[in-house]
Amino acid sequence: MNATQYHASKATPLNLKGAVSKSLLWDFYQSPFKWRHSHPKPESPAMTLGSLVHALCFTPEALETEYAVSPFDSFRTNEAKTWKADMELAGRKVITQDQHEEASDIADCVMNTDLLFRFGERDYEVQVEAEMLGITVKGMIDIAPKHTRSLVDLKTTSNIGDLNNLQRTIINRGYHWQAALYLDLWNTTTGEDKDEFEFIFVETTHPYEWAEVKLSGKLIDAGRNAYMKALKLWVKCVENNHFPRSIEGIQVIDCPFWAE
């Protein structure tokens, strides 16, 4: 299953019977009401770059069917507009030559250094799914080493900063949810007992600095508790066809200590 097919099989506000992923749970849990009434969002340039880097690193054979590098500088002419429409109709993402070159430089940094060497024999882009609480939950694991206790995910970022910055990034974007969910899906599917999760962060500007971090067991447990809470709420909302606002009813706001 390529990335396009993978994302197409996820649940949406118009199709609640699709599979549930970490990204869906994360968006849904912020406000079930907003998620239920949301519309598809266009992919941001940063998301396009990140997806392209992943494809170049892990599934280069899919580039020909999933992406189309534009031979045009702009899409003002009828010829360019027609070409773009044909590519999008064929299900391919249109990217510029500059985007392709930028992503290629980042991918070379990842694949042509010793970043992945220490994991030994490994598989890339492994889709896993399992039944949880009666619904299908799935994930796409970037790197699955065959002889370690870890699973690994690659993240592109504009700025790595320091360790505290990465900690905030992981928590604020729910990457600890992802770590726990992917470990649970992997172990349920394979019968193994992997219990470690690592992230490789690589910057999107030259010289493409990178950082490798491993989540503590405590942070993974926090992610597991949180995603399970979101999953239970998902099941309840779908069963009752009621997607509440993030704040329901009339709530009392007290005077905090610092305001006194």
Coordinates of C-alpha atoms in Angstrom, one line a residue, residues 138-252:
K138 CA -3.3 1.6 11.8
G139 CA 0.1 3.2 11.5
M140 CA 3.0 3.4 9.0
I141 CA 6.3 2.8 10.7
D142 CA 9.3 4.5 8.9
I143 CA 12.0 2.1 10.1
A144 CA 11.6 -1.3 11.7
P145 CA 14.9 -2.8 12.8
K146 CA 14.8 -6.6 12.8
H147 CA 17.2 -7.3 15.7
T148 CA 16.6 -4.4 18.2
R149 CA 13.9 -3.5 20.6
S150 CA 13.2 -0.2 18.9
L151 CA 11.0 1.2 16.2
V152 CA 12.2 4.4 14.5
D153 CA 10.5 7.5 12.9
L154 CA 12.1 10.2 10.8
K155 CA 10.9 13.8 11.3
T156 CA 11.9 16.9 9.2
T157 CA 11.9 20.2 11.1
S158 CA 12.9 23.8 10.5
N159 CA 14.9 24.0 13.7
I160 CA 16.1 21.3 16.1
G161 CA 17.2 23.7 18.8
D162 CA 18.3 22.2 22.1
L163 CA 17.0 19.1 23.9
N164 CA 14.3 21.1 25.7
N165 CA 13.0 22.3 22.4
L166 CA 12.8 18.8 21.0
Q167 CA 11.0 17.7 24.2
R168 CA 8.4 20.4 23.7
T169 CA 8.1 19.5 20.0
I170 CA 7.5 15.8 20.8
I171 CA 4.8 16.6 23.5
N172 CA 3.1 19.5 21.7
R173 CA 2.7 17.4 18.5
G174 CA 1.8 14.2 20.1
Y175 CA 4.8 12.2 19.0
H176 CA 4.7 10.3 22.3
W177 CA 1.2 9.2 21.3
Q178 CA 2.7 7.9 18.0
A179 CA 5.5 6.1 19.8
A180 CA 3.1 4.2 22.1
L181 CA 0.6 3.4 19.4
Y182 CA 3.1 2.1 16.9
L183 CA 4.7 -0.1 19.5
D184 CA 1.4 -1.5 20.5
L185 CA 0.3 -2.1 16.9
W186 CA 3.7 -3.7 16.1
N187 CA 3.6 -6.0 19.1
T188 CA 0.0 -7.0 18.6
T189 CA 0.6 -7.8 14.9
T190 CA 3.9 -9.6 15.3
G191 CA 3.8 -11.1 18.7
E192 CA 7.1 -9.4 19.6
D193 CA 7.7 -7.2 22.6
K194 CA 9.5 -4.1 21.3
D195 CA 9.5 -1.4 24.0
E196 CA 11.7 1.4 22.7
F197 CA 11.0 4.2 20.2
E198 CA 13.5 6.6 18.6
F199 CA 13.1 9.7 16.5
I200 CA 15.6 11.0 14.0
F201 CA 15.1 14.8 13.5
V202 CA 16.7 16.4 10.5
E203 CA 16.6 20.1 9.6
T204 CA 15.3 21.2 6.2
T205 CA 18.0 23.8 5.6
H206 CA 21.7 23.3 4.9
P207 CA 23.8 21.9 6.4
Y208 CA 20.9 19.6 7.4
E209 CA 21.8 19.1 11.1
W210 CA 20.3 16.0 12.7
A211 CA 19.6 14.7 16.1
E212 CA 18.7 11.3 17.5
V213 CA 16.5 10.9 20.5
K214 CA 15.0 7.9 22.4
L215 CA 11.8 8.4 24.4
S216 CA 11.8 7.3 28.0
G217 CA 9.5 4.5 29.2
K218 CA 7.6 7.1 31.3
L219 CA 7.0 9.3 28.3
I220 CA 5.8 6.3 26.2
D221 CA 3.4 5.3 29.0
A222 CA 2.0 8.9 29.1
G223 CA 1.5 8.7 25.3
R224 CA -0.3 5.3 25.7
N225 CA -2.6 6.6 28.4
A226 CA -3.4 9.6 26.3
Y227 CA -4.1 7.9 23.0
M228 CA -6.2 5.2 24.7
K229 CA -8.3 8.0 26.3
A230 CA -8.7 9.6 22.8
L231 CA -9.6 6.2 21.3
K232 CA -12.3 5.6 23.9
L233 CA -13.7 9.0 23.3
W234 CA -13.7 8.3 19.5
V235 CA -15.7 5.0 20.0
K236 CA -18.2 6.9 22.2
C237 CA -18.6 9.7 19.7
V238 CA -19.1 7.4 16.8
E239 CA -21.6 5.2 18.6
N240 CA -23.7 8.1 19.8
N241 CA -23.1 10.3 16.7
H242 CA -22.3 13.1 19.1
F243 CA -19.0 15.0 18.8
P244 CA -18.8 17.5 21.7
R245 CA -17.1 20.8 21.8
S246 CA -13.9 21.0 23.7
I247 CA -15.8 22.9 26.4
E248 CA -19.4 21.9 26.9
G249 CA -22.0 23.4 29.3
I250 CA -21.5 26.4 31.5
Q251 CA -18.1 26.0 33.3
V252 CA -16.9 28.1 36.3

